[in-house]
Tab-separated table of C-alpha atoms and ligand atoms in Angstrom:
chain	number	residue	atom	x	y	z
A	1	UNK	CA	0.000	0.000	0.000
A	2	UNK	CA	1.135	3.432	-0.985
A	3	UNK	CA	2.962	5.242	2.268
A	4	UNK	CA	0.592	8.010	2.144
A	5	UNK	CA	-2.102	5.734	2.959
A	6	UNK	CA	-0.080	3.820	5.436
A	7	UNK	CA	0.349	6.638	7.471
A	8	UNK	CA	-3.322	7.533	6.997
A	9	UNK	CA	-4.499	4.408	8.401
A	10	UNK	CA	-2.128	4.607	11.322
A	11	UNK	CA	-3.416	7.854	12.210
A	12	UNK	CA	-7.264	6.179	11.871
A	13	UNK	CA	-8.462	9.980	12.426
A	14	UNK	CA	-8.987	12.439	9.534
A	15	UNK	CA	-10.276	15.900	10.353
A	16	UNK	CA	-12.251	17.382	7.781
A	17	UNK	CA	-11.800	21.272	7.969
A	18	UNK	CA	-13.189	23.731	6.966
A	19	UNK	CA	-11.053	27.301	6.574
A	20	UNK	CA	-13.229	30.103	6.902
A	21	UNK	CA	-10.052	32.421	7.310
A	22	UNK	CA	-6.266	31.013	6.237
A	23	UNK	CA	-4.500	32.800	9.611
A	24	UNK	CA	-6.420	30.329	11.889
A	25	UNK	CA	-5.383	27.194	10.082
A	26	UNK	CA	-1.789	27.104	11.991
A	27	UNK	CA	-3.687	27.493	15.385
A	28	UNK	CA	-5.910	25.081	14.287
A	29	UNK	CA	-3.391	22.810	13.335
A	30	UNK	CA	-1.302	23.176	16.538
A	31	UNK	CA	-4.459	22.372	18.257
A	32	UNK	CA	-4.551	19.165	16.064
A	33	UNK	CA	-1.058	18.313	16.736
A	34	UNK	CA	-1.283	18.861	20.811
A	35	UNK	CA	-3.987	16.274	20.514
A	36	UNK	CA	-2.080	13.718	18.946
A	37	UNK	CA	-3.008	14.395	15.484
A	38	UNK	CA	-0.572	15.360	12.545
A	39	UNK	CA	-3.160	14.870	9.693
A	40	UNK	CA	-5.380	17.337	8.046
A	41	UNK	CA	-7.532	17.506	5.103
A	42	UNK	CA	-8.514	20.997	4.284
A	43	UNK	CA	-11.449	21.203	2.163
A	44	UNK	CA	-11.426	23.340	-1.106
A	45	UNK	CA	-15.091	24.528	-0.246
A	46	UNK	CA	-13.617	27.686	0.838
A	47	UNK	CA	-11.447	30.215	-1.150
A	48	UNK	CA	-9.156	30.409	1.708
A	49	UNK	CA	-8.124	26.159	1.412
A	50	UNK	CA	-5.672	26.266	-0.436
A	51	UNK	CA	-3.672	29.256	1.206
A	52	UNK	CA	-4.393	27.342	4.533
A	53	UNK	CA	-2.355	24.041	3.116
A	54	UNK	CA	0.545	26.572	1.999
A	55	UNK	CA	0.940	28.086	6.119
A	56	UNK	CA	0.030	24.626	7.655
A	57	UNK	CA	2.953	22.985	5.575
A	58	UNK	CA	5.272	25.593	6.116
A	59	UNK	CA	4.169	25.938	9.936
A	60	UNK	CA	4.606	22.264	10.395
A	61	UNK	CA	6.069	19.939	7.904
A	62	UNK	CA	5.354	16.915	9.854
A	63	UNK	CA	1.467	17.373	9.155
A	64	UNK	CA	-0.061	14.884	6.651
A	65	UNK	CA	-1.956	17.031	4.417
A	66	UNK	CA	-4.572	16.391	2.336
A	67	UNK	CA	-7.298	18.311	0.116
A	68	UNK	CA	-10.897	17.283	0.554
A	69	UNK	CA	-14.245	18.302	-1.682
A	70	UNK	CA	-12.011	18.270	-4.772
A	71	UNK	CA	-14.465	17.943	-7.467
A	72	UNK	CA	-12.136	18.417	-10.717
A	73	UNK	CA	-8.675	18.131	-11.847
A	74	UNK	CA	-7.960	21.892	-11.966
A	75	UNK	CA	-9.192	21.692	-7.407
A	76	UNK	CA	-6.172	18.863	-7.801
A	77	UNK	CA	-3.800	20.828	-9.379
A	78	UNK	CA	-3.686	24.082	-7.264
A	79	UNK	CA	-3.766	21.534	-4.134
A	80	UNK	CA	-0.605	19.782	-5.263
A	81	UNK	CA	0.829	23.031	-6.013
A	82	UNK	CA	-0.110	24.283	-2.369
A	83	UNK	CA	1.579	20.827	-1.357
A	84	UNK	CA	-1.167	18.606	-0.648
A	85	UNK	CA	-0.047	15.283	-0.260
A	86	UNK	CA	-3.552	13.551	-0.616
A	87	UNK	CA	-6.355	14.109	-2.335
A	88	UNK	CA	-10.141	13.272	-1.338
A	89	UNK	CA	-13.120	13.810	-3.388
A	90	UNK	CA	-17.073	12.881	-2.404
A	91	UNK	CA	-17.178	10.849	-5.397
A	92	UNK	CA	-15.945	9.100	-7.931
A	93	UNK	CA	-15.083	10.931	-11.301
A	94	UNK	CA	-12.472	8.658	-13.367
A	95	UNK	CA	-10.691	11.493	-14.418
A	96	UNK	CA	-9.754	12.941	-11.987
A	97	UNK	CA	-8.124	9.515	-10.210
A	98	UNK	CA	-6.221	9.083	-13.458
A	99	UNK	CA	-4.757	12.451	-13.364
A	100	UNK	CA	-3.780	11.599	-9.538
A	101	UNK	CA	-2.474	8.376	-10.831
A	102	UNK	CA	-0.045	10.607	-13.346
A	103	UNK	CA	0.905	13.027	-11.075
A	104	UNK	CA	1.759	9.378	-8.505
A	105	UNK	CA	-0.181	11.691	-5.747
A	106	UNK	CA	-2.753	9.049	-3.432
A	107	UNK	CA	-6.249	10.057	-4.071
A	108	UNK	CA	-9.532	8.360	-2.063
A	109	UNK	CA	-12.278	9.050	-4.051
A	110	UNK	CA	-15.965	8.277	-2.742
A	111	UNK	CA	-17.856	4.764	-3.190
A	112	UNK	CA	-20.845	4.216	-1.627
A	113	UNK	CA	-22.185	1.387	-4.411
A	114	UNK	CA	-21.219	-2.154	-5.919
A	115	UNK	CA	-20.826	-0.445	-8.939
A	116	UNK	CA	-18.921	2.586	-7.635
A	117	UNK	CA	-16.740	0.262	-5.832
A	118	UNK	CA	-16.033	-2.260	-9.113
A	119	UNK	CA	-15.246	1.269	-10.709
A	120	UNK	CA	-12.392	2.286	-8.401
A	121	UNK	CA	-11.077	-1.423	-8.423
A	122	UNK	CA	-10.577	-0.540	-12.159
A	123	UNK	CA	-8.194	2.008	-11.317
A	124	UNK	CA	-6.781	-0.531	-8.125
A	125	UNK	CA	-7.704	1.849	-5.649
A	126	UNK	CA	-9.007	-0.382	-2.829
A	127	UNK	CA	-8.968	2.709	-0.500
A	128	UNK	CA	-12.271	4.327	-0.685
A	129	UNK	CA	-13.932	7.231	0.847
A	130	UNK	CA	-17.897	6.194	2.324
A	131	UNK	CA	-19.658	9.440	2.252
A	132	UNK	CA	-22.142	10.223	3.415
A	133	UNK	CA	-21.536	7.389	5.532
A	134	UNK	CA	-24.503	8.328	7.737
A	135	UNK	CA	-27.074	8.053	5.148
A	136	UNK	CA	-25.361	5.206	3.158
A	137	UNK	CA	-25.917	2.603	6.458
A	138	UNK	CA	-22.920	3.487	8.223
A	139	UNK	CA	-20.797	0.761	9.467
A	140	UNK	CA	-24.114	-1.329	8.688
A	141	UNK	CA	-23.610	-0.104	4.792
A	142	UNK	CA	-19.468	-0.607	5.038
A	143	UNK	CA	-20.265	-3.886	6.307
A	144	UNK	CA	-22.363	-4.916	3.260
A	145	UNK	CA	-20.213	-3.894	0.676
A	146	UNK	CA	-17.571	-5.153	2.408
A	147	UNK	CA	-18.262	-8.787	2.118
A	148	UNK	CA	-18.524	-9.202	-1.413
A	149	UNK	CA	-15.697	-6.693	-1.388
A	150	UNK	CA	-12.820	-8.143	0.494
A	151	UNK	CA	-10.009	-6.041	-0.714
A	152	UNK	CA	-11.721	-3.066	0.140
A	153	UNK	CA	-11.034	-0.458	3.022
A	154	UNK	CA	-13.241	2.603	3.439
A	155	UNK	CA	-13.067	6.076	5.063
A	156	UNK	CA	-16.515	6.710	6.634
A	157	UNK	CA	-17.023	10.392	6.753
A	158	UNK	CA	-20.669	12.231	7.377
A	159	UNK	CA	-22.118	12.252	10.843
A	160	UNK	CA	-19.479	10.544	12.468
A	161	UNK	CA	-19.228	12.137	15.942
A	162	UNK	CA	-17.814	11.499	19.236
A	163	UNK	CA	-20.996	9.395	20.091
A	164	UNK	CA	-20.527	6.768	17.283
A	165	UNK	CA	-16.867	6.715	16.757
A	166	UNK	CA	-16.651	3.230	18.396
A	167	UNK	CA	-18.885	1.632	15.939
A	168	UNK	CA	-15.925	1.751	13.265
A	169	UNK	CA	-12.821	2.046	15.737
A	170	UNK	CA	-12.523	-2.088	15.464
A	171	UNK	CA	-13.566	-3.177	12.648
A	172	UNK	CA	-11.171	-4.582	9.613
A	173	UNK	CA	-12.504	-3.312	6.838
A	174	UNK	CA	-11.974	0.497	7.898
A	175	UNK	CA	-9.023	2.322	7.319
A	176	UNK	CA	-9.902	5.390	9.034
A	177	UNK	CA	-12.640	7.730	10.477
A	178	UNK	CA	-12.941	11.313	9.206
A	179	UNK	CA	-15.412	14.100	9.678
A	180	UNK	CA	-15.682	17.416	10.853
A	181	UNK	CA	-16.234	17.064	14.939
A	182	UNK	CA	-12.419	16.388	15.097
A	183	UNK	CA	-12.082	20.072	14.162
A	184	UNK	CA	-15.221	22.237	13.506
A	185	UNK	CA	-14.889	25.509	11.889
A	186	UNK	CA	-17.439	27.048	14.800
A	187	UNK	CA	-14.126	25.817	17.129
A	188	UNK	CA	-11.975	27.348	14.703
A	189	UNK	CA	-13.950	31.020	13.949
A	190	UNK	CA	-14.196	31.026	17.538
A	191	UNK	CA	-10.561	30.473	18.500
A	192	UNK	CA	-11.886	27.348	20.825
A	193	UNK	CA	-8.222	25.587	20.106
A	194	UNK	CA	-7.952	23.640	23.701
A	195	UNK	CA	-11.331	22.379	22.859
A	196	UNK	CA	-10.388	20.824	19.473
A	197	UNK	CA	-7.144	19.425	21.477
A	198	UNK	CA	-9.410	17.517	23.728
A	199	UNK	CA	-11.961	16.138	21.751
A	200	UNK	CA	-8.747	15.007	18.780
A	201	UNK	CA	-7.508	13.552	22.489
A	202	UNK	CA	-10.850	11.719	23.577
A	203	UNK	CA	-11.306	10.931	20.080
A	204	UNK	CA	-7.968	8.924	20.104
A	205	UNK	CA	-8.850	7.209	23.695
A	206	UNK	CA	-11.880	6.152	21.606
A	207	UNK	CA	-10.148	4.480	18.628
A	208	UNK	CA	-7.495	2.787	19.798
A	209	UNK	CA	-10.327	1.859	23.183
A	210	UNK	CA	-7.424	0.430	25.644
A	211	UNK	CA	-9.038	-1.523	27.734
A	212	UNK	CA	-7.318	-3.549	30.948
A	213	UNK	CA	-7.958	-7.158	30.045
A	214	UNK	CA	-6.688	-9.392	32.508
A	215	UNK	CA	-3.795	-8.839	35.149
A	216	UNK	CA	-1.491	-11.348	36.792
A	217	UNK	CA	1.036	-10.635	39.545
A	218	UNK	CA	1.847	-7.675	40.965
A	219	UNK	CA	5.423	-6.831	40.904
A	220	UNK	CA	8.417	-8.149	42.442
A	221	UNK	CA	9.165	-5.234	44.756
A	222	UNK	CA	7.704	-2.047	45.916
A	223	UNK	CA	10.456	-0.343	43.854
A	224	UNK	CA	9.358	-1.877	40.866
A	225	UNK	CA	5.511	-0.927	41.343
A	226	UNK	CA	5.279	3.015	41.100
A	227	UNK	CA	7.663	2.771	37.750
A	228	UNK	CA	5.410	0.187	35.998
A	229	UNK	CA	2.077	1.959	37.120
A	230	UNK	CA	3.345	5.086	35.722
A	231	UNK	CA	4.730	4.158	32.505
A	232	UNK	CA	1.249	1.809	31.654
A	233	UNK	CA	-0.925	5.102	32.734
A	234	UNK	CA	1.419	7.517	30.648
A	235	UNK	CA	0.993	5.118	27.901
A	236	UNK	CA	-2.404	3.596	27.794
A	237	UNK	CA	-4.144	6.904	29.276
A	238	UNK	CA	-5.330	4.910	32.430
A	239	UNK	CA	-5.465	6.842	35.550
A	240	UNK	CA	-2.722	6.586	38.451
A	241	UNK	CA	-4.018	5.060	41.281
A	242	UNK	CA	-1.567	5.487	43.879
A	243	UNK	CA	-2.400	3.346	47.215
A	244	UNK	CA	-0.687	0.726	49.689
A	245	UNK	CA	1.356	-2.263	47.977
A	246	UNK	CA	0.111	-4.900	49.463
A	247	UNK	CA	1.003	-8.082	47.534
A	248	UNK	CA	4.051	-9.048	45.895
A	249	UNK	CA	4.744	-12.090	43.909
A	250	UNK	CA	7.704	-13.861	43.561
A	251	UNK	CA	7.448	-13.560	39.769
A	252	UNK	CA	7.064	-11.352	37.673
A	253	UNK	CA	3.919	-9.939	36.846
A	254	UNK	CA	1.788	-9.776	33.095
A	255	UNK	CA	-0.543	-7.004	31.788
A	256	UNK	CA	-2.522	-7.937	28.915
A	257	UNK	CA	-4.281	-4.706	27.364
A	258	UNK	CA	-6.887	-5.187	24.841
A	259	UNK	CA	-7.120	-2.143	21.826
A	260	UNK	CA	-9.537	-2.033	18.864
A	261	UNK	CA	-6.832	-2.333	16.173
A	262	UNK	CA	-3.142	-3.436	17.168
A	263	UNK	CA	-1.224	-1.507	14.064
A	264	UNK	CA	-2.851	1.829	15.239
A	265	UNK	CA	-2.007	1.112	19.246
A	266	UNK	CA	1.444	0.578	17.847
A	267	UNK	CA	1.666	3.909	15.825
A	268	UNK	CA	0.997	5.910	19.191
A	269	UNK	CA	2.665	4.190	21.708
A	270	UNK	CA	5.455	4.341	20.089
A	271	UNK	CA	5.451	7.807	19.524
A	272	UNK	CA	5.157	7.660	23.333
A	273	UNK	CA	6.989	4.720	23.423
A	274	UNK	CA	9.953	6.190	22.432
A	275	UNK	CA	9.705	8.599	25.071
A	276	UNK	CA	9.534	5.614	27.469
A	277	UNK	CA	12.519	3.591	26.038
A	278	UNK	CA	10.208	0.697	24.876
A	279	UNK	CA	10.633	-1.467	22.295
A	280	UNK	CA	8.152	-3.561	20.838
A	281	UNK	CA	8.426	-7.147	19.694
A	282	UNK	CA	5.460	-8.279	17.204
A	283	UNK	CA	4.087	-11.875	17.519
A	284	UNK	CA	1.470	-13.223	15.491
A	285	UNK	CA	-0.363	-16.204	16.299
A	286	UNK	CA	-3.309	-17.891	14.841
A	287	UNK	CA	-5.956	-16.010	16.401
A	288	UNK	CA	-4.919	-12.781	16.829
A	289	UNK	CA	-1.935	-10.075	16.953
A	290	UNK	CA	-0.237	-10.032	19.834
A	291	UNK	CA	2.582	-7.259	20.792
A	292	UNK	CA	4.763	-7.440	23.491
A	293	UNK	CA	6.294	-4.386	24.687
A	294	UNK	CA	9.905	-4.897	25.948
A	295	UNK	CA	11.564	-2.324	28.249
A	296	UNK	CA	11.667	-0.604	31.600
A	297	UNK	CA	7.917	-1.020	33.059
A	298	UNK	CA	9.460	-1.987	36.347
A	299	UNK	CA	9.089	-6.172	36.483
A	300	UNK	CA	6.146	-6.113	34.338
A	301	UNK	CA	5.684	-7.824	31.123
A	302	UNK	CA	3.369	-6.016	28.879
A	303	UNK	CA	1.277	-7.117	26.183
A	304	UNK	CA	-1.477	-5.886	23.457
A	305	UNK	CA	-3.809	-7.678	21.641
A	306	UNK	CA	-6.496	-7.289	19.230
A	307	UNK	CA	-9.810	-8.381	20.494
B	1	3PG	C1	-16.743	15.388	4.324
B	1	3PG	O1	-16.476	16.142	3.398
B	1	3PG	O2	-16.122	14.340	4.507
B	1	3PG	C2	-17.900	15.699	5.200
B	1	3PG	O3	-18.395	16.972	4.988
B	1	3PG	C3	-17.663	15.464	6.639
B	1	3PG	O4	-18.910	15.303	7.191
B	1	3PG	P1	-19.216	15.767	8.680
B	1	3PG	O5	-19.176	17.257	8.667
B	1	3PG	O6	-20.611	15.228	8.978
B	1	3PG	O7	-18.190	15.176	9.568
């Protein structure tokens, strides 16, 4: 799969947003950043998108940037020029994926139908956007298509919110989430940045949905408790509970720690893993990933799973 979309499926977020006025789409993508976000796709709906791709990629270059609502190949152009490095359209229009194909830029262009679907498989685009995903079935409509159509991935977008995120956070056949509540342009006009940084946060919690799944021992020493406790609430967004060791085992301890989708869990901890000094050793087995994560976590052994 093209690197582009890699790194859009990692992220499993895309914020659809809206520029009303170009100087708040650096603040706006701080705001996305602080969250835990570096992917954007401005829409062209506005006369003020494309100048908001030029600041945001010169503010910060790590930002994935895309261009949504482009409806021709001149709205692809000017957003390559600007330095788009996706591009997203509500439908499908052939020509415009074949000039994407030329220009070797990733494009996900909307399917919502067998045939729209068999359409973009001509071009071997098995990334598609599902728009508007609310009225097409939602993840009851991905579902459908998706079982005569195995190779496919969507993007649901349209009246996903905070409230329904977790119906598409685990399922296969979904390569991301995008919309508009990530960050609104009511947020934006109104310079409510820390509010976009904490729903992009609780929005994460959501998709990658750590969960405690079963605990063994506690650790082999006091000193090795607070140090493990720490790290697994710094890096699975649990909260610290701090209170009286009472029990410790002779062996070492195991966390297991279920998540909704084990390559997206990796992408983040690891950019807090790194942080932490973890590495992370990747075991498959028949039934299901399984990650171990290797490092200082006091005496405790770590490990994800898929579930
Ligand atoms: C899009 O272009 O993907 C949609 O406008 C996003 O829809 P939403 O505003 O309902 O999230």
């Amino acid at each position: 799969m093209n690197d582009v979309l890699k790194r859009i499926g990692n992220a499993g977020l895309v914020p659809v947003v809206v520029i009303d006025d170009a100087e708040l789409a650096v603040p706006a993508a701080k705001a996305l950043i602080d969250g835990g976000l570096e992917i954007m796709e401005v829409t062209m709906r506005t006369d003020q998108g494309l100048k908001a791709i030029v600041k945001v990629k010169e503010a910060y270059p790590q930002m994935l940037l895309g261009a949504g609502t482009v409806l021709s190949i001149e709205n692809a152009r000017e957003a390559l020029d600007a330095g788009a490095e996706f591009i997203v359209s509500p439908g499908l229009n052939p020509d415009l994926i074949e000039w994407c194909q030329g220009q070797k830029i990733a494009v996900t262009p909307g399917a919502v139908t067998p045939t729209e679907i068999q359409q973009a498989l001509k071009f071997n685009l098995t990334v598609l956007k599902f728009f508007p995903g609310n009225i097409f079935g939602g993840i009851k409509g991905c579902e459908a298509l998706y079982n005569p159509y195995r190779m496919v991935k969507f993007i649901p977008t349209g009246g996903v919110s905070l409230n329904n995120l977790e119906d598409y956070a685990s399922k296969p056949y979904i390569h991301a989430i995008g919309g508009s509540w990530l960050c609104s342009s009511a947020d934006i006009n109104q310079k409510n940045f820390d509010q976009i940084t904490r729903i992009v946060k609780e929005s994460i919690d959501k998709l990658l949905g750590f969960e405690l799944a079963d605990q063994g021992n506690s650790t082999k020493s006091e000193k090795g408790s607070l140090p493990a406790a720490e790290i697994i609430s710094g890096s699975f967004g649990f909260n610290l509970k701090r209170g009286n060791p009472v029990d410790y085992a002779e062996t070492a301890g195991t966390i297991a720690i279920k998540t909704n989708n084990v390559d997206r869990a990796v992408y983040y901890i690891e950019k807090k893993g790194n942080k932490l000094g973890w590495s992370i050793k990747l075991e498959n087995n028949a039934e299901k990933t399984v990650i171990y994560l290797e490092g200082d976590a006091g005496d405790l052994s770590v490990h994800l799973f898929q579930g």
